[in-house]
Coordinates of C-alpha atoms in Angstrom, one line a residue:
Chain A
M1 CA 36.8 -17.3 -42.9
A2 CA 38.1 -16.0 -46.2
C3 CA 34.7 -14.6 -47.4
G4 CA 34.4 -11.9 -44.8
V5 CA 35.4 -10.2 -41.5
V6 CA 34.0 -10.2 -38.0
L7 CA 33.2 -6.8 -36.8
V8 CA 34.0 -6.1 -33.2
V9 CA 32.7 -2.8 -31.6
G10 CA 33.5 -1.4 -28.2
S11 CA 36.2 0.0 -26.0
G12 CA 39.7 -1.4 -26.5
R13 CA 40.1 -1.4 -22.7
D14 CA 37.1 -3.7 -22.1
G15 CA 38.2 -7.1 -21.0
V16 CA 35.3 -8.8 -23.0
I17 CA 36.3 -7.0 -26.3
R18 CA 39.9 -8.0 -25.7
A19 CA 39.0 -11.6 -25.1
I20 CA 36.8 -11.8 -28.2
R21 CA 39.5 -10.2 -30.4
T22 CA 42.2 -12.6 -29.0
E23 CA 40.0 -15.6 -29.7
L24 CA 39.4 -14.4 -33.3
L25 CA 43.1 -13.8 -33.8
R26 CA 43.9 -17.3 -32.4
R27 CA 41.5 -18.8 -35.0
K28 CA 43.2 -16.6 -37.7
I29 CA 39.9 -14.8 -38.5
E30 CA 39.9 -11.5 -40.1
T31 CA 38.6 -8.8 -37.8
G32 CA 37.5 -5.3 -38.2
F33 CA 37.8 -3.5 -34.8
V34 CA 35.9 -0.3 -34.1
D35 CA 37.5 1.3 -31.0
E36 CA 34.9 3.5 -29.3
D37 CA 37.7 5.1 -27.2
D38 CA 38.7 6.8 -30.4
A39 CA 35.2 7.4 -31.8
G40 CA 36.2 10.4 -34.0
A41 CA 38.4 8.2 -36.1
Y42 CA 35.6 6.1 -37.4
A43 CA 32.5 6.6 -39.6
V44 CA 29.5 4.5 -40.7
E45 CA 28.1 5.5 -44.1
G46 CA 24.9 4.3 -45.5
R47 CA 24.4 3.8 -49.3
R48 CA 21.4 2.5 -51.3
S49 CA 22.5 -0.7 -53.1
N50 CA 19.2 -0.9 -55.0
A51 CA 15.6 0.2 -54.7
R52 CA 15.1 -2.0 -51.7
T53 CA 18.5 -2.4 -49.9
V54 CA 20.6 -0.1 -47.9
S55 CA 24.2 -1.1 -47.2
F56 CA 26.5 0.2 -44.5
D57 CA 30.2 0.9 -44.9
V58 CA 32.2 1.0 -41.6
K59 CA 35.5 2.9 -42.1
G60 CA 38.4 3.8 -39.8
G61 CA 41.3 2.0 -38.1
D62 CA 41.5 -1.4 -39.7
C63 CA 38.1 -1.2 -41.2
V64 CA 38.3 -0.3 -44.9
G65 CA 34.6 -0.3 -45.8
H66 CA 34.4 -2.9 -48.5
R67 CA 34.9 -6.4 -46.8
P68 CA 31.6 -8.1 -46.2
V69 CA 30.9 -8.5 -42.5
M70 CA 29.8 -12.1 -41.5
G71 CA 29.3 -11.5 -37.7
I72 CA 29.2 -8.6 -35.4
F73 CA 30.1 -8.4 -31.7
L74 CA 28.9 -5.3 -29.9
R75 CA 29.5 -4.0 -26.4
H76 CA 29.2 -0.3 -26.4
T77 CA 31.1 1.8 -24.0
H78 CA 29.4 4.7 -22.1
P79 CA 30.9 8.1 -21.5
S80 CA 30.3 7.8 -17.7
I81 CA 32.4 4.7 -17.4
R82 CA 35.5 6.3 -18.9
G83 CA 38.1 8.1 -16.9
A84 CA 39.4 10.2 -19.6
P85 CA 37.3 13.0 -21.3
M86 CA 35.9 11.8 -24.7
D87 CA 34.2 13.3 -27.7
V88 CA 30.6 12.5 -26.6
D89 CA 29.1 13.7 -29.9
A90 CA 31.4 11.6 -32.0
L91 CA 30.7 8.6 -29.8
A92 CA 26.9 9.1 -30.1
R93 CA 27.2 9.4 -33.9
L94 CA 29.3 6.4 -34.2
Q95 CA 27.1 4.3 -32.0
L96 CA 23.9 5.3 -33.8
G97 CA 25.5 4.3 -37.1
V98 CA 26.8 1.0 -35.8
D99 CA 23.4 0.2 -34.3
A100 CA 21.5 1.0 -37.6
A101 CA 24.0 -1.3 -39.4
A102 CA 23.8 -4.1 -36.8
D103 CA 20.0 -4.0 -36.8
A104 CA 19.9 -4.3 -40.6
A105 CA 22.6 -7.0 -40.8
G106 CA 21.5 -10.5 -41.6
C107 CA 24.5 -12.1 -40.0
P108 CA 24.8 -13.2 -36.4
V109 CA 24.9 -10.1 -34.0
V110 CA 25.8 -10.4 -30.4
N111 CA 23.6 -8.7 -29.5
R112 CA 21.3 -6.6 -31.6
P113 CA 20.8 -3.3 -29.8
R114 CA 17.1 -3.3 -30.5
A115 CA 16.8 -6.5 -28.4
A116 CA 18.4 -5.0 -25.3
V117 CA 15.7 -2.4 -24.5
S118 CA 14.3 -4.5 -21.6
N119 CA 17.4 -3.5 -19.7
Y120 CA 16.3 0.1 -19.4
S121 CA 14.0 -0.6 -16.5
K122 CA 14.8 -3.1 -13.8
F123 CA 11.2 -2.9 -12.6
G124 CA 9.9 -3.7 -16.1
Q125 CA 12.3 -6.5 -16.3
V126 CA 11.1 -8.0 -13.1
V127 CA 7.5 -8.0 -14.5
L128 CA 8.7 -9.5 -17.8
L129 CA 10.8 -12.3 -16.1
A130 CA 7.9 -13.1 -13.9
R131 CA 5.5 -13.4 -16.8
A132 CA 8.0 -15.6 -18.5
G133 CA 7.8 -18.1 -15.6
F134 CA 10.7 -17.2 -13.3
S135 CA 10.3 -16.8 -9.7
V136 CA 11.1 -13.2 -8.8
P137 CA 11.6 -11.3 -5.5
R138 CA 8.8 -8.9 -4.2
T139 CA 9.8 -5.5 -5.6
L140 CA 8.8 -2.0 -4.8
V141 CA 9.5 1.2 -6.7
T142 CA 8.6 4.3 -4.9
S143 CA 9.4 8.0 -4.2
I144 CA 7.5 8.0 -0.9
P145 CA 9.6 7.5 2.3
E146 CA 6.7 6.0 4.3
E147 CA 6.1 3.4 1.6
A148 CA 9.8 2.4 1.6
R149 CA 9.8 2.1 5.4
T150 CA 6.6 0.0 5.3
F151 CA 8.2 -2.3 2.7
L152 CA 11.3 -2.6 4.9
E153 CA 9.3 -3.5 8.0
R154 CA 7.2 -5.9 6.1
H155 CA 10.3 -7.8 5.1
G156 CA 11.7 -8.2 8.5
G157 CA 13.7 -4.9 8.5
R158 CA 16.0 -5.9 5.7
A159 CA 15.7 -5.2 2.0
I160 CA 17.9 -4.7 -1.1
L161 CA 18.1 -1.2 -2.4
K162 CA 19.4 -0.6 -6.0
G163 CA 18.9 1.7 -9.0
A164 CA 15.9 1.3 -11.1
S165 CA 17.4 1.8 -14.6
N166 CA 20.2 0.5 -16.7
V167 CA 22.7 2.9 -15.1
P168 CA 25.1 0.6 -13.2
T169 CA 24.6 0.6 -9.4
L170 CA 25.7 -1.7 -6.7
A171 CA 23.0 -3.3 -4.7
S172 CA 23.0 -2.5 -0.9
L173 CA 21.5 -4.4 1.9
I174 CA 19.6 -1.9 4.0
D175 CA 18.2 -2.4 7.5
R176 CA 16.4 -0.4 10.1
R177 CA 19.5 1.9 10.6
W178 CA 18.7 3.3 7.2
V179 CA 15.2 4.4 8.1
S180 CA 16.1 8.1 8.6
R181 CA 17.9 8.1 5.2
L182 CA 14.9 6.8 3.4
R183 CA 13.4 10.3 3.6
L184 CA 15.8 10.9 0.6
V185 CA 13.8 8.8 -1.8
R186 CA 11.6 11.9 -2.3
N187 CA 14.4 13.2 -4.4
C188 CA 14.8 10.1 -6.6
P189 CA 12.8 7.0 -6.9
V190 CA 14.3 3.8 -5.7
L191 CA 13.9 0.1 -6.3
L192 CA 13.6 -2.1 -3.1
Q193 CA 13.6 -5.8 -3.2
E194 CA 13.0 -8.4 -0.5
Y195 CA 16.3 -9.7 0.6
I196 CA 17.1 -13.3 -0.3
P197 CA 20.0 -14.6 1.6
G198 CA 22.1 -17.2 -0.3
D199 CA 24.7 -17.7 -3.1
D200 CA 24.5 -15.8 -6.3
V201 CA 24.1 -17.9 -9.5
R202 CA 25.0 -16.5 -12.9
V203 CA 23.6 -18.3 -15.9
H204 CA 25.0 -17.4 -19.2
V205 CA 22.9 -18.3 -22.2
I206 CA 25.0 -18.7 -25.4
G207 CA 22.7 -19.6 -28.3
E208 CA 21.1 -22.9 -27.2
T209 CA 23.6 -23.7 -24.5
T210 CA 24.0 -22.5 -20.9
V211 CA 26.9 -22.1 -18.5
A212 CA 26.0 -21.8 -14.8
T213 CA 28.4 -20.3 -12.2
R214 CA 28.0 -20.1 -8.4
L215 CA 29.3 -17.1 -6.6
A216 CA 29.7 -17.1 -2.7
S217 CA 30.5 -13.8 -1.0
R218 CA 29.8 -12.2 2.3
D219 CA 28.7 -9.0 0.6
E220 CA 25.2 -8.8 -0.8
D221 CA 26.8 -7.6 -4.1
Y222 CA 29.8 -9.8 -4.9
R223 CA 31.0 -7.0 -7.3
R224 CA 31.5 -4.7 -4.2
A225 CA 33.4 -7.6 -2.4
L226 CA 35.6 -8.0 -5.5
R227 CA 36.6 -4.3 -5.5
R228 CA 37.8 -4.6 -2.0
D229 CA 39.5 -8.0 -2.2
P230 CA 39.7 -10.0 -5.5
T231 CA 39.9 -13.3 -3.5
A232 CA 36.8 -12.5 -1.3
V233 CA 34.4 -14.3 -3.7
T234 CA 34.3 -18.1 -4.3
V235 CA 33.5 -18.7 -7.9
E236 CA 32.9 -22.2 -9.2
P237 CA 30.8 -24.1 -11.9
T238 CA 27.4 -25.2 -10.7
T239 CA 24.4 -26.9 -12.2
V240 CA 20.8 -25.8 -12.6
S241 CA 17.7 -27.7 -13.5
A242 CA 17.0 -28.7 -17.1
S243 CA 13.6 -26.7 -16.9
L244 CA 15.4 -23.5 -15.8
R245 CA 18.0 -23.9 -18.5
S246 CA 15.4 -24.3 -21.1
L247 CA 13.4 -21.3 -19.7
A248 CA 16.5 -19.1 -19.8
V249 CA 17.2 -20.1 -23.4
R250 CA 13.5 -19.4 -24.3
V251 CA 13.3 -16.0 -22.7
T252 CA 16.7 -15.0 -24.2
R253 CA 15.5 -16.0 -27.7
R254 CA 12.1 -14.4 -27.2
L255 CA 13.8 -11.0 -26.4
G256 CA 15.7 -11.4 -29.7
L257 CA 19.1 -12.0 -27.9
I258 CA 21.5 -14.7 -28.5
V259 CA 23.7 -14.2 -25.6
A260 CA 22.6 -13.2 -22.1
G261 CA 23.6 -13.3 -18.5
L262 CA 20.8 -14.1 -15.9
D263 CA 21.4 -13.3 -12.3
F264 CA 19.8 -15.5 -9.7
K265 CA 19.8 -16.0 -5.9
R266 CA 19.7 -19.6 -4.6
T267 CA 17.5 -19.7 -1.6
R268 CA 18.2 -22.0 1.4
E269 CA 15.6 -24.4 0.0
G270 CA 17.4 -24.5 -3.3
R271 CA 14.9 -22.4 -5.3
L272 CA 16.4 -20.1 -7.8
V273 CA 15.0 -16.5 -7.8
C274 CA 15.7 -14.5 -10.9
L275 CA 17.0 -10.9 -10.2
E276 CA 17.8 -9.6 -13.7
L277 CA 18.9 -10.3 -17.2
N278 CA 22.0 -8.6 -18.8
P279 CA 21.9 -8.3 -22.5
Y280 CA 25.6 -7.4 -22.6
P281 CA 27.2 -9.6 -19.9
Q282 CA 30.7 -9.2 -18.6
F283 CA 31.4 -12.9 -19.0
T284 CA 35.2 -13.0 -18.9
F285 CA 35.2 -12.6 -15.1
Y286 CA 33.2 -15.9 -14.7
E287 CA 35.2 -17.6 -17.4
R288 CA 38.5 -16.8 -15.7
A289 CA 37.5 -17.3 -12.1
G290 CA 35.2 -20.4 -12.7
G291 CA 37.3 -22.0 -15.3
Q292 CA 34.4 -22.2 -17.8
V293 CA 34.4 -21.8 -21.5
I294 CA 32.3 -18.9 -22.7
T295 CA 34.3 -16.7 -25.1
R296 CA 35.0 -19.7 -27.5
K297 CA 31.2 -20.5 -27.5
V298 CA 30.4 -16.8 -28.2
V299 CA 32.9 -16.8 -31.2
D300 CA 31.4 -20.0 -32.5
L301 CA 28.0 -18.2 -32.6
L302 CA 29.6 -15.3 -34.5
L303 CA 31.0 -17.5 -37.2
A304 CA 27.9 -19.6 -38.1
P305 CA 25.6 -19.6 -39.9
R306 CA 27.0 -17.4 -42.7
P307 CA 24.5 -15.3 -44.7
R308 CA 24.6 -15.5 -48.5
R309 CA 25.2 -11.8 -48.8
S310 CA 26.0 -9.1 -46.4
V311 CA 24.7 -5.5 -46.2
V312 CA 27.5 -4.4 -43.8
F313 CA 31.0 -3.8 -44.9
A314 CA 34.1 -3.1 -42.9
Chain B
M17 CA -18.0 12.2 -3.2
A18 CA -15.6 9.3 -3.7
D19 CA -13.0 11.7 -5.0
L20 CA -13.5 14.0 -2.0
L21 CA -13.0 11.1 0.2
D22 CA -9.7 10.4 -1.4
E23 CA -8.6 14.0 -1.0
L24 CA -9.6 14.1 2.7
A25 CA -8.0 10.7 3.4
G26 CA -4.8 12.0 1.9
R27 CA -4.9 15.2 4.0
D28 CA -5.9 13.8 7.4
P29 CA -6.1 9.9 7.3
A30 CA -6.7 9.5 11.1
R31 CA -9.6 11.9 11.4
E32 CA -13.0 10.3 12.2
F33 CA -15.3 10.3 9.2
I34 CA -18.3 8.0 10.0
V35 CA -19.6 7.7 13.6
V36 CA -22.6 5.5 14.0
G37 CA -23.1 4.5 17.7
A38 CA -19.9 2.8 18.7
D39 CA -19.0 2.1 15.1
R40 CA -16.3 4.6 14.1
L41 CA -14.3 4.8 10.9
S42 CA -11.5 7.2 10.0
Y43 CA -11.1 8.7 6.5
A44 CA -8.3 6.2 5.8
E45 CA -10.3 3.2 7.1
T46 CA -13.3 4.2 5.1
R47 CA -11.3 4.6 2.0
A48 CA -9.7 1.2 2.5
R49 CA -13.2 -0.4 2.8
V50 CA -14.6 1.5 -0.1
R51 CA -11.7 0.4 -2.4
Q52 CA -12.0 -3.2 -1.2
L53 CA -15.7 -3.4 -1.9
A54 CA -15.4 -1.5 -5.2
K55 CA -12.8 -4.1 -6.4
G56 CA -15.2 -6.9 -5.3
L57 CA -18.1 -5.3 -7.3
L58 CA -15.8 -4.8 -10.3
R59 CA -14.8 -8.5 -10.1
L60 CA -18.5 -9.4 -10.0
G61 CA -19.0 -7.6 -13.3
V62 CA -20.6 -4.4 -12.0
K63 CA -19.9 -1.6 -14.6
R64 CA -20.8 1.9 -15.5
G65 CA -24.5 2.1 -16.4
D66 CA -25.5 -0.9 -14.3
K67 CA -28.4 -0.1 -11.9
A68 CA -27.4 -1.2 -8.5
R69 CA -27.8 0.2 -5.0
P70 CA -27.2 -1.0 -1.6
L71 CA -30.3 -1.9 0.5
P72 CA -31.1 0.8 3.0
P73 CA -30.1 0.0 6.6
R74 CA -32.5 -1.3 9.1
V75 CA -30.4 -1.2 12.1
N76 CA -27.6 1.2 13.1
L77 CA -24.9 -1.4 12.9
E78 CA -25.4 -1.8 9.2
R79 CA -25.2 1.9 8.5
T80 CA -21.4 2.1 8.1
S81 CA -21.5 -0.7 5.7
W82 CA -24.3 0.9 3.8
L83 CA -22.3 4.2 3.5
T84 CA -19.1 2.4 2.3
A85 CA -21.2 0.4 -0.2
T86 CA -22.8 3.6 -1.6
L87 CA -19.4 5.1 -2.0
S88 CA -18.1 1.9 -3.5
M89 CA -20.8 2.2 -6.3
R90 CA -19.2 5.5 -7.3
R91 CA -15.9 3.8 -7.4
T92 CA -16.9 1.2 -10.0
V93 CA -16.7 3.9 -12.6
R94 CA -13.0 3.7 -13.4
M95 CA -11.1 6.8 -14.5
V96 CA -8.8 7.7 -17.3
L97 CA -5.4 9.3 -16.4
L98 CA -4.3 11.9 -18.9
I99 CA -0.5 12.6 -18.8
G100 CA 0.7 15.6 -20.8
G101 CA 0.0 19.2 -21.5
W102 CA -3.2 20.9 -22.5
D103 CA -1.4 22.2 -25.6
D104 CA -1.3 18.7 -27.0
P105 CA -4.2 18.5 -29.5
L106 CA -4.7 14.8 -28.8
L107 CA -5.0 15.2 -25.1
R108 CA -7.4 18.0 -25.5
G109 CA -9.6 16.0 -28.0
V110 CA -9.6 12.9 -25.8
A111 CA -10.4 15.0 -22.6
T112 CA -13.4 16.6 -24.5
C113 CA -14.7 13.2 -25.7
L114 CA -14.4 11.7 -22.2
A115 CA -16.2 14.7 -20.7
K116 CA -19.1 14.0 -23.2
M117 CA -19.1 10.4 -22.1
K118 CA -19.2 11.5 -18.5
R119 CA -16.1 9.6 -17.7
P120 CA -14.0 10.8 -14.9
T121 CA -10.5 11.9 -15.8
T122 CA -7.4 13.2 -14.0
R123 CA -4.6 15.1 -15.7
L124 CA -1.0 15.0 -14.7
S125 CA 1.4 17.2 -16.6
G126 CA 4.3 15.4 -18.2
T127 CA 6.9 17.3 -16.3
G128 CA 5.1 16.4 -13.2
L129 CA 5.5 12.8 -14.1
S130 CA 9.3 13.2 -14.6
A131 CA 9.9 15.2 -11.5
H132 CA 8.3 14.7 -8.1
T133 CA 5.0 12.8 -8.5
P134 CA 4.8 10.6 -5.4
F135 CA 4.0 7.0 -6.2
A136 CA 4.5 3.4 -4.9
V137 CA 4.1 0.4 -7.0
T138 CA 4.8 -3.1 -5.9
T139 CA 4.8 -6.5 -7.6
D140 CA 5.2 -10.0 -6.4
G141 CA 5.6 -11.3 -9.9
R142 CA 1.9 -12.1 -10.3
R143 CA 0.2 -8.8 -9.8
L144 CA 1.1 -5.1 -10.0
R145 CA -0.3 -3.0 -7.2
G146 CA 0.1 0.6 -6.2
F147 CA -0.9 4.2 -6.4
V148 CA 0.1 7.6 -7.6
R149 CA -0.7 10.9 -5.8
V150 CA -1.9 13.6 -8.1
K151 CA -2.7 17.0 -6.6
R152 CA -3.3 15.4 -3.1
R153 CA -5.5 12.8 -4.6
V154 CA -4.5 9.3 -4.2
I155 CA -5.3 7.2 -7.3
D156 CA -5.2 3.5 -6.9
L157 CA -3.8 2.0 -10.1
S158 CA -6.6 -0.6 -10.0
E159 CA -9.1 2.3 -10.4
I160 CA -7.6 3.4 -13.8
S161 CA -9.2 2.0 -16.8
G162 CA -6.8 3.7 -19.2
I163 CA -3.8 6.0 -19.4
L164 CA -3.1 8.5 -22.3
L165 CA 0.5 9.6 -22.4
T166 CA 1.2 12.4 -24.8
S167 CA 4.2 14.5 -25.6
T168 CA 5.8 15.6 -22.3
G169 CA 8.0 18.5 -23.5
P170 CA 11.7 19.0 -23.2
W171 CA 13.6 18.2 -20.0
R172 CA 14.6 21.5 -18.3
P173 CA 17.2 21.0 -15.6
R174 CA 17.3 23.4 -12.7
P175 CA 20.4 25.7 -12.7
D176 CA 21.0 25.5 -8.9
V177 CA 21.5 21.7 -8.8
S178 CA 24.3 19.5 -10.5
V179 CA 23.1 18.6 -14.0
D180 CA 24.6 15.1 -13.7
D181 CA 22.5 14.5 -10.6
Q182 CA 19.4 15.7 -12.2
A183 CA 20.1 13.7 -15.3
F184 CA 20.4 10.6 -13.1
V185 CA 17.1 11.3 -11.3
F186 CA 15.3 11.9 -14.6
H187 CA 16.7 8.7 -16.2
E188 CA 15.7 6.6 -13.0
T189 CA 12.2 8.1 -12.9
L190 CA 11.6 7.4 -16.6
A191 CA 12.9 3.9 -16.2
V192 CA 10.5 3.3 -13.3
W193 CA 7.5 4.7 -15.2
W194 CA 8.4 2.7 -18.3
G195 CA 8.4 -0.5 -16.2
I196 CA 5.0 0.5 -14.6
L197 CA 3.3 1.2 -17.8
A198 CA 4.5 -2.0 -19.3
G199 CA 3.2 -4.0 -16.4
L200 CA 0.0 -2.2 -15.7
P201 CA -3.3 -4.1 -16.6
A202 CA -4.9 -0.8 -17.7
R203 CA -5.2 0.2 -21.3
V204 CA -2.3 2.5 -22.2
L205 CA -2.1 4.9 -25.2
G206 CA 1.4 6.1 -25.9
P207 CA 3.7 4.4 -23.4
H208 CA 6.4 4.6 -25.9
H209 CA 6.6 8.3 -25.2
V210 CA 8.6 7.2 -22.1
S211 CA 10.9 5.2 -24.2
S212 CA 11.4 8.0 -26.6
W213 CA 12.9 9.9 -23.8
F214 CA 15.8 7.4 -23.8
H215 CA 16.5 8.7 -27.3
D216 CA 16.9 5.2 -28.5
P217 CA 15.9 5.0 -32.3
N218 CA 16.8 1.2 -32.2
Y219 CA 13.7 0.4 -30.2
V220 CA 11.2 2.0 -32.7
R221 CA 13.2 0.4 -35.6
A222 CA 12.8 -2.9 -34.0
L223 CA 9.0 -2.5 -33.6
A224 CA 8.8 -1.5 -37.3
T225 CA 10.7 -4.5 -38.3
D226 CA 8.4 -6.8 -36.4
L227 CA 5.4 -5.1 -37.8
A228 CA 6.6 -5.4 -41.4
R229 CA 7.2 -9.1 -40.8
A230 CA 3.7 -9.5 -39.3
L231 CA 2.0 -7.7 -42.2
H232 CA 4.3 -9.3 -44.9
L233 CA 5.6 -6.0 -46.0
R234 CA 9.0 -4.7 -46.7
D235 CA 10.6 -2.7 -43.9
A236 CA 12.0 0.6 -45.2
T237 CA 12.3 2.3 -41.9
A238 CA 15.9 1.4 -41.4
E239 CA 16.8 3.4 -44.5
S240 CA 16.1 6.7 -42.7
A241 CA 18.6 5.6 -40.1
A242 CA 21.3 5.0 -42.6
P243 CA 23.6 8.1 -42.5
G244 CA 23.9 9.6 -46.0
T245 CA 21.1 7.7 -47.8
A246 CA 18.6 9.6 -50.0
A247 CA 14.9 9.4 -49.3
P248 CA 13.3 6.3 -50.9
A249 CA 12.0 6.6 -54.5
G250 CA 8.6 5.5 -55.5
S251 CA 5.0 6.5 -55.1
R252 CA 3.8 9.1 -52.6
G253 CA 3.3 7.7 -49.1
A254 CA 0.1 6.8 -47.6
V255 CA -0.6 7.6 -43.9
L256 CA -2.9 6.0 -41.4
F257 CA -3.4 5.9 -37.7
V258 CA -3.5 2.9 -35.5
V259 CA -5.8 3.8 -32.5
G260 CA -6.7 1.0 -30.1
D261 CA -8.1 -1.8 -32.3
R262 CA -9.1 0.6 -35.2
L263 CA -7.2 1.8 -38.3
I264 CA -8.0 5.4 -39.4
P265 CA -6.8 6.5 -42.9
V266 CA -5.4 10.0 -43.2
T267 CA -4.7 10.3 -46.9
P268 CA -7.1 9.0 -49.6
S269 CA -4.4 6.6 -50.9
A270 CA -4.3 5.0 -47.4
T271 CA -7.5 3.1 -48.3
R272 CA -5.5 1.0 -50.7
F273 CA -3.2 0.0 -47.9
L274 CA -6.0 -0.7 -45.6
S275 CA -7.3 -3.4 -48.1
R276 CA -3.8 -4.8 -48.1
I277 CA -3.6 -5.0 -44.3
T278 CA -7.1 -6.3 -43.8
P279 CA -6.3 -10.0 -44.4
R280 CA -3.4 -9.7 -41.8
R281 CA -5.6 -8.0 -39.2
R282 CA -5.1 -10.8 -36.7
A283 CA -1.3 -10.6 -37.1
L284 CA -1.5 -6.9 -36.6
R285 CA -3.5 -7.3 -33.3
R286 CA -0.9 -9.9 -32.2
W287 CA 1.8 -7.4 -32.8
Q288 CA -0.1 -4.8 -31.0
S289 CA -0.7 -6.9 -27.9
T290 CA 2.9 -8.2 -27.8
Q291 CA 4.5 -4.7 -28.2
R292 CA 1.7 -2.8 -26.5
V293 CA 1.5 -0.3 -29.4
Y294 CA -2.1 1.0 -29.5
F295 CA -1.4 4.4 -30.9
A296 CA 0.8 5.1 -33.9
R297 CA 1.1 6.9 -37.2
L298 CA 2.1 4.6 -40.0
E299 CA 3.5 5.7 -43.4
F300 CA 3.4 3.2 -46.3
G301 CA 5.0 3.6 -49.7
G302 CA 6.8 1.9 -52.5
N303 CA 5.7 1.4 -56.2
D304 CA 3.7 -1.6 -55.2
G305 CA 2.6 -0.2 -51.9
G306 CA 4.4 -2.9 -50.1
E307 CA 6.7 -1.1 -47.7
I308 CA 6.5 0.5 -44.3
R309 CA 8.4 3.7 -44.4
R310 CA 7.8 5.2 -41.0
L311 CA 6.5 4.1 -37.7
D312 CA 5.8 7.2 -35.5
L313 CA 4.9 6.2 -32.0
S314 CA 4.3 9.7 -30.9
G315 CA 1.4 9.7 -33.3
S316 CA 1.9 13.3 -34.2
L317 CA -1.3 15.0 -35.5
D318 CA 0.6 17.7 -37.3
G319 CA -0.8 18.3 -40.8
V320 CA -3.7 16.1 -40.2
P321 CA -7.2 17.2 -41.3
A322 CA -9.5 18.4 -38.5
S323 CA -12.1 15.6 -39.3
V324 CA -9.3 12.9 -38.9
R325 CA -8.1 14.6 -35.7
A326 CA -11.6 14.4 -34.2
A327 CA -11.9 10.7 -35.3
V328 CA -8.6 9.8 -33.8
A329 CA -9.5 11.5 -30.5
R330 CA -12.9 9.9 -30.4
E331 CA -11.5 6.5 -31.0
A332 CA -8.8 7.0 -28.4
A333 CA -11.3 8.1 -25.8
R334 CA -13.6 5.1 -26.6
W335 CA -10.7 2.6 -26.3
L336 CA -9.4 4.2 -23.0
A337 CA -12.8 4.2 -21.4
A338 CA -13.7 0.7 -22.5

């Protein structure tokens, strides 16, 4: 791609960012990398090109601020998921600048930050997914212990407890032994969902295509099982119905995203119940463990179609 | 009376309330029956102003039903929940208008919302059901016709508890309320106040971009987000308020923009219902008057003439009570 660069923004230690950069390098595509681990070393400057257009120059590292950007891959890091202390103010400034540039860019952006807001509220997302046509689990949000207990009893003494926002939390299967601890929900609202036994299915939407992966684990959250033992989860390609694939693509597009990771539970009857939609999916794990091609398809999306002129330069 | 029943049922749900012969109902049982019947009446189309009353009982056995039916009639007048501080001019104005309309209201402070207001909301994917307890009163979400959410003030963490823990609780609470307001069948003015707590300018920019597209205007809102860019040149901006389904001009020049928007009114309504934006302050500009410069979802009334403030409050109250 001689006419421009692909801008990659995120932490240099993030496996997804590394995979995208490696694939771009393999294809000999010029890349501008903004390493958020060193946020203070980068700057985004806006300038008025003419009465109607504002352009953005991304500078720092290998970004020189004058090569037109033809595709942007974004996966922001968060101060809370870093071990080392970081300049939080510099990171916030950089991310705001990059987001403004990404939202203004006419080129493909995976994903535009403005399209990812549904992720803020898991409860809101359940409502949204249900309205879109997905089957969803019965869900309760509450700060009243008695209501949490009643929900637990109503669902056979078992329920899934997880955080209500975009802050990463691991889902826990709770049962009647947890009843006394439910008094703590007075201090912080929780999200409880009916427990659906069965395998997890992750469906990645990449543009118009989908990649489905089955995950079988003894733990209710396979991510916890993986932390204990990387071999404790069976990961393999699977298939989902054409109607569900098409619905997943439609919902992703309607939200303004071009890549998404949808989490499902497959019930004993084979029905897929949608749990949530991730606008910034960690797809390299599924690719590696399930032997499926995802990174290449994402890079394909970043490279085409090319806009006539760019407003972002790196 | 219906409000008193709520309060008593919240305080002592098992206590006997109605005793007619062998027929006995506790506060909680009466409240449940009253709500069920009120919902049925609402579904039948009974609304405020309709003349209806239960037939007087002829035998003792009917008396409990008659009492619950009488209370249910009161319940068919749905309330407006006001969330925010009395210092907010919009909230004050709307509360005054609703009082004139004899419409029941309950106020919940913004900090109360973000701290320890007990609530339980459940969904099975089709319907959203639940309640919130405000000052010992249990408010069923189905009884709310509208919610006004105004500025909530800054977050003030307690000094005796870990700030990180408090920040997490704050974030989780806002996430829950954002989801509830998005899914609620009631009319909500200002739900985006919750999203503004997330400090995400991308969200407002996205709404502005969609609006510009719907109205066939240029989106100049991104320019303010571009670091280092000067204010856009051109004519002085025109300001108008979007309140419910009405547009209220603030500056005299806004009338010109109103005529520009009028042919696209249907597209504007579609944008409003998709994005659930029923309260906003819009600034237009550009030499040809064809650009949106600012979308302010907080709908600040700062610098707005008193007559426009009154019109905005009146319109907001009308829309919430409808």
